[in-house]
mmCIF file of C-alpha atoms in Angstrom:
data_model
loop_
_atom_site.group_PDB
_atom_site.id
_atom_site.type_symbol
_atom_site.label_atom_id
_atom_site.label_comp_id
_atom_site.label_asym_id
_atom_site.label_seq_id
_atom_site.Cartn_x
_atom_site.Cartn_y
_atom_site.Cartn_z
ATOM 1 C CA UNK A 394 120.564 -83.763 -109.003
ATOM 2 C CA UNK A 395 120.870 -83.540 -113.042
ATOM 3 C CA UNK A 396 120.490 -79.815 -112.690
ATOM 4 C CA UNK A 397 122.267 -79.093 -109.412
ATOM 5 C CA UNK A 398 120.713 -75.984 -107.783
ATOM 6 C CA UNK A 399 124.127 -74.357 -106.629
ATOM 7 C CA UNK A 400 127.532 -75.764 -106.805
ATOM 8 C CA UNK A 401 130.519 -74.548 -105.044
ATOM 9 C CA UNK A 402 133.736 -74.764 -106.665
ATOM 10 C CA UNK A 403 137.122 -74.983 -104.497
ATOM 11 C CA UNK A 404 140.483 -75.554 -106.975
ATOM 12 C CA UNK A 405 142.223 -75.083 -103.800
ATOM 13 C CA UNK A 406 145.979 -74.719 -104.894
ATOM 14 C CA UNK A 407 145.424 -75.807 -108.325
ATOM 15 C CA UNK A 408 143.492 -73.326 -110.318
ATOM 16 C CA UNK A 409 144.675 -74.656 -113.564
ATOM 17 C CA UNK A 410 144.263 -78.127 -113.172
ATOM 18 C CA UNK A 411 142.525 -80.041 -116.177
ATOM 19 C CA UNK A 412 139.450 -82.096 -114.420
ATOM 20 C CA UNK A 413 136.798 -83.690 -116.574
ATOM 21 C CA UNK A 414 134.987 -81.413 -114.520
ATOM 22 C CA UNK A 415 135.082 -78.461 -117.163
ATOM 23 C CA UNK A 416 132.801 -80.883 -119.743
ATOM 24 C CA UNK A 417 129.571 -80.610 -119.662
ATOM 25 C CA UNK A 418 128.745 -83.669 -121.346
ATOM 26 C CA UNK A 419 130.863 -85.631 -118.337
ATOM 27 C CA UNK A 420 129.372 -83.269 -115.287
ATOM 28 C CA UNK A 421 125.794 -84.603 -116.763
ATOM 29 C CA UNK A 422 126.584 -87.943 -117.302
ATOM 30 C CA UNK A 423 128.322 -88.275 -113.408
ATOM 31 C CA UNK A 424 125.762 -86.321 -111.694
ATOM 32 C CA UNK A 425 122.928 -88.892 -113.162
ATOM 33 C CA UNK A 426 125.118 -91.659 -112.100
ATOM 34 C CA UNK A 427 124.830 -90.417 -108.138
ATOM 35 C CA UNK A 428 120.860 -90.424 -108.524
ATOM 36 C CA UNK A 429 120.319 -93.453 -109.861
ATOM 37 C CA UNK A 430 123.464 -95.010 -107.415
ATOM 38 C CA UNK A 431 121.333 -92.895 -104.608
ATOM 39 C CA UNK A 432 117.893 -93.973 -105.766
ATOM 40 C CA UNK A 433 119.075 -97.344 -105.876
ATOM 41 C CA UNK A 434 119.523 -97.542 -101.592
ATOM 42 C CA UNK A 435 115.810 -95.579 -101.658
ATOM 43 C CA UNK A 436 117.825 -91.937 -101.047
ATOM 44 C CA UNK A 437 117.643 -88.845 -102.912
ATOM 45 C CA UNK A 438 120.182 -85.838 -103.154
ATOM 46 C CA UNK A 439 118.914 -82.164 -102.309
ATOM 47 C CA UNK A 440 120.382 -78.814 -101.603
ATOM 48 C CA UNK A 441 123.679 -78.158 -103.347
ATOM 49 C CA UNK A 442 126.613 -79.535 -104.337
ATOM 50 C CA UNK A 443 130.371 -78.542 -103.177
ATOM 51 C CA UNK A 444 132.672 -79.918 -105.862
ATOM 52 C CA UNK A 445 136.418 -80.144 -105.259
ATOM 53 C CA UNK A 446 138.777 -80.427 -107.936
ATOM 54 C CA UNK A 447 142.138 -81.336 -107.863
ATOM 55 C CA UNK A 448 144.830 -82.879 -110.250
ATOM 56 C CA UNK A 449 144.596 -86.090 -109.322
ATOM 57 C CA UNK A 450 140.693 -86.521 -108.296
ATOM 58 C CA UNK A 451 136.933 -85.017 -108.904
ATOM 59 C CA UNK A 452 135.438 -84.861 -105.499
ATOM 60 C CA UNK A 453 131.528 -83.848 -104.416
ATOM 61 C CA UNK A 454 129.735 -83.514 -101.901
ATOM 62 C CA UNK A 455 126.264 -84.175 -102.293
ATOM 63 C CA UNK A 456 123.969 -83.151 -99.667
ATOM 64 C CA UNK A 457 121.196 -86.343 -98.839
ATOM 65 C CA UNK A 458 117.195 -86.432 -97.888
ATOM 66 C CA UNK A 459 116.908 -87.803 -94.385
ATOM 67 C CA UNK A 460 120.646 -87.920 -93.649
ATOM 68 C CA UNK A 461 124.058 -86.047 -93.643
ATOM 69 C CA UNK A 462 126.117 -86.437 -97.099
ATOM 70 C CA UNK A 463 127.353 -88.680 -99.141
ATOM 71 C CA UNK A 464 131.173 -88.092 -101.448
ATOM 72 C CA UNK A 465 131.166 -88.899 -105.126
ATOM 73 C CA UNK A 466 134.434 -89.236 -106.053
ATOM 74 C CA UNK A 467 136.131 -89.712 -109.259
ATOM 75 C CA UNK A 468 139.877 -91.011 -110.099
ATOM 76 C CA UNK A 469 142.276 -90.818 -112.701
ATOM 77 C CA UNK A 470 142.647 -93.760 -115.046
ATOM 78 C CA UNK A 471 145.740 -94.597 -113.511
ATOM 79 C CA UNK A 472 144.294 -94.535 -110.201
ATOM 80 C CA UNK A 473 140.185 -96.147 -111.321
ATOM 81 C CA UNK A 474 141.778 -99.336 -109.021
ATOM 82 C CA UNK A 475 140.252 -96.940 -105.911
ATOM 83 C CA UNK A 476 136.149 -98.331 -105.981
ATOM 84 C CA UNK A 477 137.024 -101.863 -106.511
ATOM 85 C CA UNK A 478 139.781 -102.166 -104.489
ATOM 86 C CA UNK A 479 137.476 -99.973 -101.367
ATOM 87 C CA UNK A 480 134.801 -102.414 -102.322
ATOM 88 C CA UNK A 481 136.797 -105.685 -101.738
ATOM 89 C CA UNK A 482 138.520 -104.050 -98.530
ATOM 90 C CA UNK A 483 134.639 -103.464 -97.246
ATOM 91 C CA UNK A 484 134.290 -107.827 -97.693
ATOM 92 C CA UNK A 485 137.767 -108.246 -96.533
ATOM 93 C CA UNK A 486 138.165 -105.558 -93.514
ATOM 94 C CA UNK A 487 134.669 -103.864 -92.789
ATOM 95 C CA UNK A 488 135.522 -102.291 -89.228
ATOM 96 C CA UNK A 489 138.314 -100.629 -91.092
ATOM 97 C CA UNK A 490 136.522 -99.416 -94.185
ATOM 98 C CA UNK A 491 133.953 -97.806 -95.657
ATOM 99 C CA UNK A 492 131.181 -99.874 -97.925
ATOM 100 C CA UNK A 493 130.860 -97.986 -100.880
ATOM 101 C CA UNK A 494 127.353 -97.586 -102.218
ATOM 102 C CA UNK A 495 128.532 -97.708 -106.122
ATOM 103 C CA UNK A 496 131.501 -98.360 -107.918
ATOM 104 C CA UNK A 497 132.080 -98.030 -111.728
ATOM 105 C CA UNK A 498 135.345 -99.401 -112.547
ATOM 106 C CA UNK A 499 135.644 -98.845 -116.407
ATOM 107 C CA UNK A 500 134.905 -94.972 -115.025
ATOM 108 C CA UNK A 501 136.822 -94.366 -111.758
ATOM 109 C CA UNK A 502 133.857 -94.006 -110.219
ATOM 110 C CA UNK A 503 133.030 -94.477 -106.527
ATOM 111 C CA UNK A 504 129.745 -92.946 -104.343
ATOM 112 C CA UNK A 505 130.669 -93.340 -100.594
ATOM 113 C CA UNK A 506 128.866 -92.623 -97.144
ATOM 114 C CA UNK A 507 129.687 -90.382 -94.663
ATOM 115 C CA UNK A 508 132.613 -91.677 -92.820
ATOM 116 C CA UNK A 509 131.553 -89.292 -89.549
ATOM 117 C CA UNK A 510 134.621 -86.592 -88.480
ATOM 118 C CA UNK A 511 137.914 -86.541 -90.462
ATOM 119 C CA UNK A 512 141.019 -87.288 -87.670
ATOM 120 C CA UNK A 513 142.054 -83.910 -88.905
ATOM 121 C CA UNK A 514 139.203 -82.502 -87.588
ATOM 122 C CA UNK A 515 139.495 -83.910 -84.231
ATOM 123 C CA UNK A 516 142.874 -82.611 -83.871
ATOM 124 C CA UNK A 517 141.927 -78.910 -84.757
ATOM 125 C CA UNK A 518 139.422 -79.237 -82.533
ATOM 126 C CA UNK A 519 140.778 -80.618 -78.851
ATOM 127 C CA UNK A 520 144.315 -81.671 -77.341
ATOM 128 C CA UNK A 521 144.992 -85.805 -78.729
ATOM 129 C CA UNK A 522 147.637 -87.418 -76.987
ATOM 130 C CA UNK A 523 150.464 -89.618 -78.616
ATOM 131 C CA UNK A 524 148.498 -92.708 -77.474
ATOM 132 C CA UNK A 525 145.642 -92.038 -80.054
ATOM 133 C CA UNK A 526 148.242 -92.203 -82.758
ATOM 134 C CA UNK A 527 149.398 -95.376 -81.471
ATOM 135 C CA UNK A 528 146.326 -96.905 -81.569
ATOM 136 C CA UNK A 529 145.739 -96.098 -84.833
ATOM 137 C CA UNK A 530 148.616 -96.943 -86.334
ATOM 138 C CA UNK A 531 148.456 -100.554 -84.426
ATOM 139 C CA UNK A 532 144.972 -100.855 -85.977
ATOM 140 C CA UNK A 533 146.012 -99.976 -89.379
ATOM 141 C CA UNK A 534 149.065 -102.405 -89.190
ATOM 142 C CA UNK A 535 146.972 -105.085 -87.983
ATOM 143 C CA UNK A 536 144.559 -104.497 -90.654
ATOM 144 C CA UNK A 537 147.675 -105.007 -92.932
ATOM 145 C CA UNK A 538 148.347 -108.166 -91.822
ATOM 146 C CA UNK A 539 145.029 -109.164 -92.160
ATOM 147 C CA UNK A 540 145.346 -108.085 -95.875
ATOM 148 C CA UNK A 541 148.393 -110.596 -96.597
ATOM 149 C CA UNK A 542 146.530 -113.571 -98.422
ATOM 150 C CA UNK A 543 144.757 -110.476 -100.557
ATOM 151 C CA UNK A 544 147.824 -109.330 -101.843
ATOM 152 C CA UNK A 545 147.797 -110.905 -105.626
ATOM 153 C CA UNK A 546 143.561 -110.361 -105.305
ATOM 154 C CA UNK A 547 144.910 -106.710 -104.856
ATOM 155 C CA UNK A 548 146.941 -106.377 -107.365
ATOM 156 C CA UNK A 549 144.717 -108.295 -109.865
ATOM 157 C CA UNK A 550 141.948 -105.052 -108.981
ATOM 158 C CA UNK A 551 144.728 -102.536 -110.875
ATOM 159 C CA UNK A 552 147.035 -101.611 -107.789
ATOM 160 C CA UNK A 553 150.080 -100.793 -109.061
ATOM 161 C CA UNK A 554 152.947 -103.684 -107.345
ATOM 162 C CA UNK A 555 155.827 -102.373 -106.056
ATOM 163 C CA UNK A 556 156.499 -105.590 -104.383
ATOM 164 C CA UNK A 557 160.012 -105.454 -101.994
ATOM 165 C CA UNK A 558 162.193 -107.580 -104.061
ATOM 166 C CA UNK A 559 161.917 -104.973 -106.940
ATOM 167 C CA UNK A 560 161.870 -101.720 -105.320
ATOM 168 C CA UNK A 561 165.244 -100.971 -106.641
ATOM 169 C CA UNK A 562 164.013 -101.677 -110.138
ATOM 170 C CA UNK A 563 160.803 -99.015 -109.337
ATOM 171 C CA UNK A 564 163.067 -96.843 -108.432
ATOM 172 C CA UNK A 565 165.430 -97.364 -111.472
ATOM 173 C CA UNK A 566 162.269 -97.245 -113.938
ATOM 174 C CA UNK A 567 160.969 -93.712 -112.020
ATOM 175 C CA UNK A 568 164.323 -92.478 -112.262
ATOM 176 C CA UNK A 569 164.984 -92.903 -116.105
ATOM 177 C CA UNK A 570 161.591 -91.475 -116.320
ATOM 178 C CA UNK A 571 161.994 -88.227 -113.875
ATOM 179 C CA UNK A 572 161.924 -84.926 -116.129
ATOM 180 C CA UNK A 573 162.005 -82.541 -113.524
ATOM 181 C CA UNK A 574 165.625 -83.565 -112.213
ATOM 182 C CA UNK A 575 168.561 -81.736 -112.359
ATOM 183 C CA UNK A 576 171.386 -82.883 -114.415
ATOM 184 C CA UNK A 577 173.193 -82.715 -110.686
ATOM 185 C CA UNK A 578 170.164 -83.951 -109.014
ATOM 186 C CA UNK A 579 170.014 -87.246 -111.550
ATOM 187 C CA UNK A 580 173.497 -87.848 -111.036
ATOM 188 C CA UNK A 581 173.265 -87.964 -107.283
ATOM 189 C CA UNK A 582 170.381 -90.308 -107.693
ATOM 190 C CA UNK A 583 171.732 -92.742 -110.613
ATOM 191 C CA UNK A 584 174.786 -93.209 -108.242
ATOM 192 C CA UNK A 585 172.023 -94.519 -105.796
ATOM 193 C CA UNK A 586 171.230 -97.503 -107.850
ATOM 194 C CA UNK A 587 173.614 -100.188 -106.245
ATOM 195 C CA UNK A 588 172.598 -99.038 -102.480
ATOM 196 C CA UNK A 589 169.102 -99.091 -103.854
ATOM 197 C CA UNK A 590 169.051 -102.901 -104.618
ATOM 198 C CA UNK A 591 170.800 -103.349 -101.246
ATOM 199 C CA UNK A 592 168.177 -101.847 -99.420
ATOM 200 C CA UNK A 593 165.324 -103.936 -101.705
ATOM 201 C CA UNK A 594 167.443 -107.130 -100.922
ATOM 202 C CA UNK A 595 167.968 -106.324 -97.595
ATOM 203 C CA UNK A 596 164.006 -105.650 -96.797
ATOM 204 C CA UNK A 597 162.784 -108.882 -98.296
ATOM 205 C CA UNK A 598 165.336 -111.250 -96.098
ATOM 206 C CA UNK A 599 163.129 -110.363 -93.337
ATOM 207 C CA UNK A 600 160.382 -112.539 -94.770
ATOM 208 C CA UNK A 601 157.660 -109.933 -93.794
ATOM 209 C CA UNK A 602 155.276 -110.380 -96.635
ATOM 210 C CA UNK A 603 154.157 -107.865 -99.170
ATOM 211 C CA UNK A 604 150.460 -106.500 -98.359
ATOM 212 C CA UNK A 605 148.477 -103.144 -98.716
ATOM 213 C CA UNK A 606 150.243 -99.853 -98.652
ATOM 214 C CA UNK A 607 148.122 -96.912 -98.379
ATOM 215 C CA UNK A 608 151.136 -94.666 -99.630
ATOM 216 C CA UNK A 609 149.671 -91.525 -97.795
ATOM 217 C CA UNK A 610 147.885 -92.171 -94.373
ATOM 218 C CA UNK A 611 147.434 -88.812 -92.859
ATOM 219 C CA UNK A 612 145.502 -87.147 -90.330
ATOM 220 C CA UNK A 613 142.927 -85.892 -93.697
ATOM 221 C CA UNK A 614 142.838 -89.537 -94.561
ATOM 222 C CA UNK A 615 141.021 -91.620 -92.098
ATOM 223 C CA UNK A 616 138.351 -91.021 -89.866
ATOM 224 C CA UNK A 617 137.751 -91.083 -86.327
ATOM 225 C CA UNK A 618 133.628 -91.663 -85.484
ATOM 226 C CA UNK A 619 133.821 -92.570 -82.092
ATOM 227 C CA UNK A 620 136.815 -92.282 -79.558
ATOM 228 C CA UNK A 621 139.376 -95.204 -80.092
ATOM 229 C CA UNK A 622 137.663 -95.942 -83.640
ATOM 230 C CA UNK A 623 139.305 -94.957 -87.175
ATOM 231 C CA UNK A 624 137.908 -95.539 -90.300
ATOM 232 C CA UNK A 625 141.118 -95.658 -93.722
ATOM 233 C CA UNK A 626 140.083 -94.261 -96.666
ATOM 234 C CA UNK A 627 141.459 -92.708 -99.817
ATOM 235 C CA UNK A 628 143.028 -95.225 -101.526
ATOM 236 C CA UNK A 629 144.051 -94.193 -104.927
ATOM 237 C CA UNK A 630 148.133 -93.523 -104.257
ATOM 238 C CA UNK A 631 147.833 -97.097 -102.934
ATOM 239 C CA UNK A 632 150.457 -100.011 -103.563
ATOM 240 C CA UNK A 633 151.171 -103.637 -103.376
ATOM 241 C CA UNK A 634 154.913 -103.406 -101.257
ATOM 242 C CA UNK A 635 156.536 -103.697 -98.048
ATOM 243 C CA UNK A 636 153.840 -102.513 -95.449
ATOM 244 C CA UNK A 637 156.412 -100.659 -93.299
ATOM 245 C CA UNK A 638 156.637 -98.242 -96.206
ATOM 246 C CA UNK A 639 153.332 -97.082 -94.712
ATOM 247 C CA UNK A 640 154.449 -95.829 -91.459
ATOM 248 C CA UNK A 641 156.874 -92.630 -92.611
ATOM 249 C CA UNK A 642 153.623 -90.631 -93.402
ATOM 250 C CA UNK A 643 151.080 -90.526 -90.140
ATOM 251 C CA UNK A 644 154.722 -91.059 -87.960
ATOM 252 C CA UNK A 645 156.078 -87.425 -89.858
ATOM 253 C CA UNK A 646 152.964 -85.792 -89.133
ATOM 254 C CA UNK A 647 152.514 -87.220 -85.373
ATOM 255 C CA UNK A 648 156.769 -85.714 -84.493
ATOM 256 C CA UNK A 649 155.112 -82.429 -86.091
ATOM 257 C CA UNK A 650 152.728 -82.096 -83.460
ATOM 258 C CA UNK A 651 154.545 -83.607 -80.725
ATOM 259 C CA UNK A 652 158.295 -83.956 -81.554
ATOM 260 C CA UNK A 653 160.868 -86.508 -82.115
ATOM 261 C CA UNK A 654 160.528 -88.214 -78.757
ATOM 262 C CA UNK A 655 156.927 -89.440 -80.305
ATOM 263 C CA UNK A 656 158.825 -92.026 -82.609
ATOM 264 C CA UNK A 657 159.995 -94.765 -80.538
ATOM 265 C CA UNK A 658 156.241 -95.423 -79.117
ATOM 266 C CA UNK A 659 154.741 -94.929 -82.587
ATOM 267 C CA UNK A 660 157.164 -97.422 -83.879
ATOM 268 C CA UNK A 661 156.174 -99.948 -80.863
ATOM 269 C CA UNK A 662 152.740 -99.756 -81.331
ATOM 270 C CA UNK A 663 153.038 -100.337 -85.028
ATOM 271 C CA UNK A 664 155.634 -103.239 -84.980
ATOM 272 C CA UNK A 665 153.269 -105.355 -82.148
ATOM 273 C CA UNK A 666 151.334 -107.047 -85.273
ATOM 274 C CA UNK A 667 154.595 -108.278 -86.862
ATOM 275 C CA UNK A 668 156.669 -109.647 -84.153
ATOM 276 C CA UNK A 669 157.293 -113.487 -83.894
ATOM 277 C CA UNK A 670 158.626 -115.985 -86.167
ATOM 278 C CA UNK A 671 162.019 -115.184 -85.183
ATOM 279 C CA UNK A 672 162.389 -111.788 -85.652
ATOM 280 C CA UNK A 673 163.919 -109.837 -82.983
ATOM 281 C CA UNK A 674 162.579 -106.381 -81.947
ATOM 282 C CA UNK A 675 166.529 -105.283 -83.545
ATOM 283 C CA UNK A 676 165.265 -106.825 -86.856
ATOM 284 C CA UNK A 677 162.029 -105.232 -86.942
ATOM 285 C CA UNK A 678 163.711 -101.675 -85.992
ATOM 286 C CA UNK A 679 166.285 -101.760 -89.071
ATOM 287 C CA UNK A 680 163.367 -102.968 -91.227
ATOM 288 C CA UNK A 681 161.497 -100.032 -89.849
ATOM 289 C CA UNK A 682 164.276 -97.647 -91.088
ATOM 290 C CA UNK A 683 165.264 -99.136 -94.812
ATOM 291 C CA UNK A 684 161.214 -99.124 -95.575
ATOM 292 C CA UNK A 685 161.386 -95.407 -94.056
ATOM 293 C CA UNK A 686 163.580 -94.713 -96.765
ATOM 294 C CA UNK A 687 162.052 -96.488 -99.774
ATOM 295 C CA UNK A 688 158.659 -95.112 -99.055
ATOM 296 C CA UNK A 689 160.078 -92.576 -101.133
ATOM 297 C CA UNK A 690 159.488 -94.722 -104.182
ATOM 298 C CA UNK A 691 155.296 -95.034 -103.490
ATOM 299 C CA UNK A 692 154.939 -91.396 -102.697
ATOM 300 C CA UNK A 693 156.944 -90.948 -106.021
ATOM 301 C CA UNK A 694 154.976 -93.069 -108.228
ATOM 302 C CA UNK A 695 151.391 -91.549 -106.934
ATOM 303 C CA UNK A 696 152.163 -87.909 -108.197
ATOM 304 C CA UNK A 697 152.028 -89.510 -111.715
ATOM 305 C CA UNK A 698 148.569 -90.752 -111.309
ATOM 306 C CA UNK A 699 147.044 -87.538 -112.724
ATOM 307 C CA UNK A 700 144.096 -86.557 -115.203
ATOM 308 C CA UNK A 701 145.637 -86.002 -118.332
ATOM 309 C CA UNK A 702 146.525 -82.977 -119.373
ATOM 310 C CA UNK A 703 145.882 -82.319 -123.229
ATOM 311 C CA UNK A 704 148.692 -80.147 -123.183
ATOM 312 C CA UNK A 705 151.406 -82.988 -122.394
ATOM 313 C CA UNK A 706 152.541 -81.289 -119.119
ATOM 314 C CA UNK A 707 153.032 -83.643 -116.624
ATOM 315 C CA UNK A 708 151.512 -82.187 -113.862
ATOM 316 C CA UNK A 709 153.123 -84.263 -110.573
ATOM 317 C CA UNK A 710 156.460 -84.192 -112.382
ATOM 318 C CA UNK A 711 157.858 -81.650 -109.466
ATOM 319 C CA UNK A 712 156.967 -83.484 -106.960
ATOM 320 C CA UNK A 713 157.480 -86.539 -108.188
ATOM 321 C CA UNK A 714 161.198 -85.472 -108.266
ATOM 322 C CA UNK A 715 161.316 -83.815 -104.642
ATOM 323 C CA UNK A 716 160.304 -87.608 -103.654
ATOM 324 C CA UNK A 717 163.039 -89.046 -105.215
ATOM 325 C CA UNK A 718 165.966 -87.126 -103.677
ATOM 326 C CA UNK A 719 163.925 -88.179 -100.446
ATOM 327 C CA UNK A 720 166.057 -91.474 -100.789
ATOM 328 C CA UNK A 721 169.181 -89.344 -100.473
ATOM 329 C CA UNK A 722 168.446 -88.811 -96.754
ATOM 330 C CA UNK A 723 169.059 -90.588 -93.910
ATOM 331 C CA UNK A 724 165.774 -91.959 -91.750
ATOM 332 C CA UNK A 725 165.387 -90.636 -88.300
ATOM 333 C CA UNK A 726 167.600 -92.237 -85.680
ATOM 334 C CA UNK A 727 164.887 -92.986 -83.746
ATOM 335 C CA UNK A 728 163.702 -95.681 -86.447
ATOM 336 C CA UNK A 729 166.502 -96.849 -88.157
#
């Protein structure tokens, strides 16, 4: 494992992108971390290693004696929150988790198991009707609501809060800090401010309370191991907020593949967990569209949780921006 026999590189879109990776000194030091974090469960690494590097994470593959694979993967400081918080989801939600089989928070550390075929995958692979999507978005919302009495146990792990009552001032502090606006573009948005706070006011009078939001729960981002089961993973552009502000992502991809018409069942199956104390379906459905919107503000704040980049550049900066003006639009009609 120290001295790797082959490694494949794939820099994917990115083939600038400033990893610790590229020292030596760090390569040596992580690789020896996954033996003894592998020779600690009685396993040993063999073959070699596929290492993909990206912006915003180190990820490897490390082929395993006696079974499949296991990932190490390793965060940005601003995102090292990922192994403890995976580790406390594994005590607080283990059907909807992976265990990890190390963490090392002061590192961003985390060695996981296989989580079986990516939901991706699946998809490529054979026809999946809308009602797989809505069971697993009604398992990841009720997983959500599980999470409620772990939201300041969350946040106390390094998740970032963007709790609902101050969305609009997240969005005012990502604003003033945007450098990839336009001077049209910043207008536009600073004019936004008032409707902003609206919207953040308006959300937290439903009483829903704030939980886990995954921030980017696509079809490359959970699992599927056995028909009807999904496994979330991937935390690191995770927040503290509103959870509806998690639906915009799998629901865009799902109207992709199948259309608009998808929405209104997606939105069903994902509202059953937070019906009751007085909210009417009406309630839940505006709620639905205002977080729609806002989600904007977590997919913002998770391009600026990059490696550093010795040269100052700030690499998410552009798309950081493009989520922004996202909370010019209007959501679909079918949620709002």
């Amino acid at each position: 494992m120290r001295q790797a026999q082959s490694v494949i590189l794939d820099r994917g879109a990115y083939p600038d992108a400033v990893t610790p990776w590229e020292r030596e000194t760090w390569r040596v030091s992580a690789l020896a971390w996954v033996e003894d974090g592998l020779a600690a469960h009685g396993l040993r690494g063999t073959g070699g290693l596929r290492v993909r590097l990206r912006p915003w994470s180190v990820l490897v593959r490390v082929p395993v004696e006696g079974r499949s694979v296991v990932w190490f993967k390793a965060s940005p400081p601003a995102a090292a929150f990922e192994g403890p918080l995976t580790a406390a989801l594994a005590r607080w939600v283990p059907e909807d988790v992976l265990e990890p089989l190390a963490v090392d928070a002061g590192r961003g550390w985390t060695l996981l198991p296989d989580g079986g075929d990516l939901f991706r995958d699946l998809l490529a692979r054979e026809p999946v009707a809308p009602r797989v999507w809505e069971s697993l978005l009604g398992r990841y919302a009720r997983m959500q609501h599980a999470l409620l009495p772990h939201a300041r146990e969350i946040e106390r792990l390094g998740v970032p809060a963007a709790r609902t009552r101050d969305l609009s001032e997240v969005f005012g502090r990502l604003l003033d800090g945007a450098s990839a606006l336009s001077p049209d573009e910043r207008a536009r948005l600073d004019a936004l401010r008032p409707r902003a706070a609206e919207w953040s006011a308006e959300l937290a009078a439903l009483g829903i309370g704030d939980t886990l939001d995954h921030a980017d729960l696509h079809d490359g981002q959970l699992f599927c191991p056995a028909p009807g089961r999904f496994t979330f993973f991937d935390w690191g552009d995770a927040t503290v907020s509103h959870p509806f502000c998690s639906l915009r992502i799998p629901a865009e991809r799902a109207v992709d593949r199948y259309g608009p018409g998808v929405l209104p069942r997606l939105v069903d199956a994902y509202l059953e967990p937070w019906t009751g104390a007085g909210r009417t379906a009406a309630d839940l459905r505006h709620a639905v569209g205002t977080a729609w919107r806002l989600s904007a503000l977590g997919r913002a704040a998770s391009w600026g949780r990059m490696f550093p980049d010795p040269s100052g550049v700030a690499p998410g900066a552009g798309q950081s921006a493009r989520w922004l003006l996202e909370l010019l639009n209007d959501p679909p009609r079918a949620v709002s």
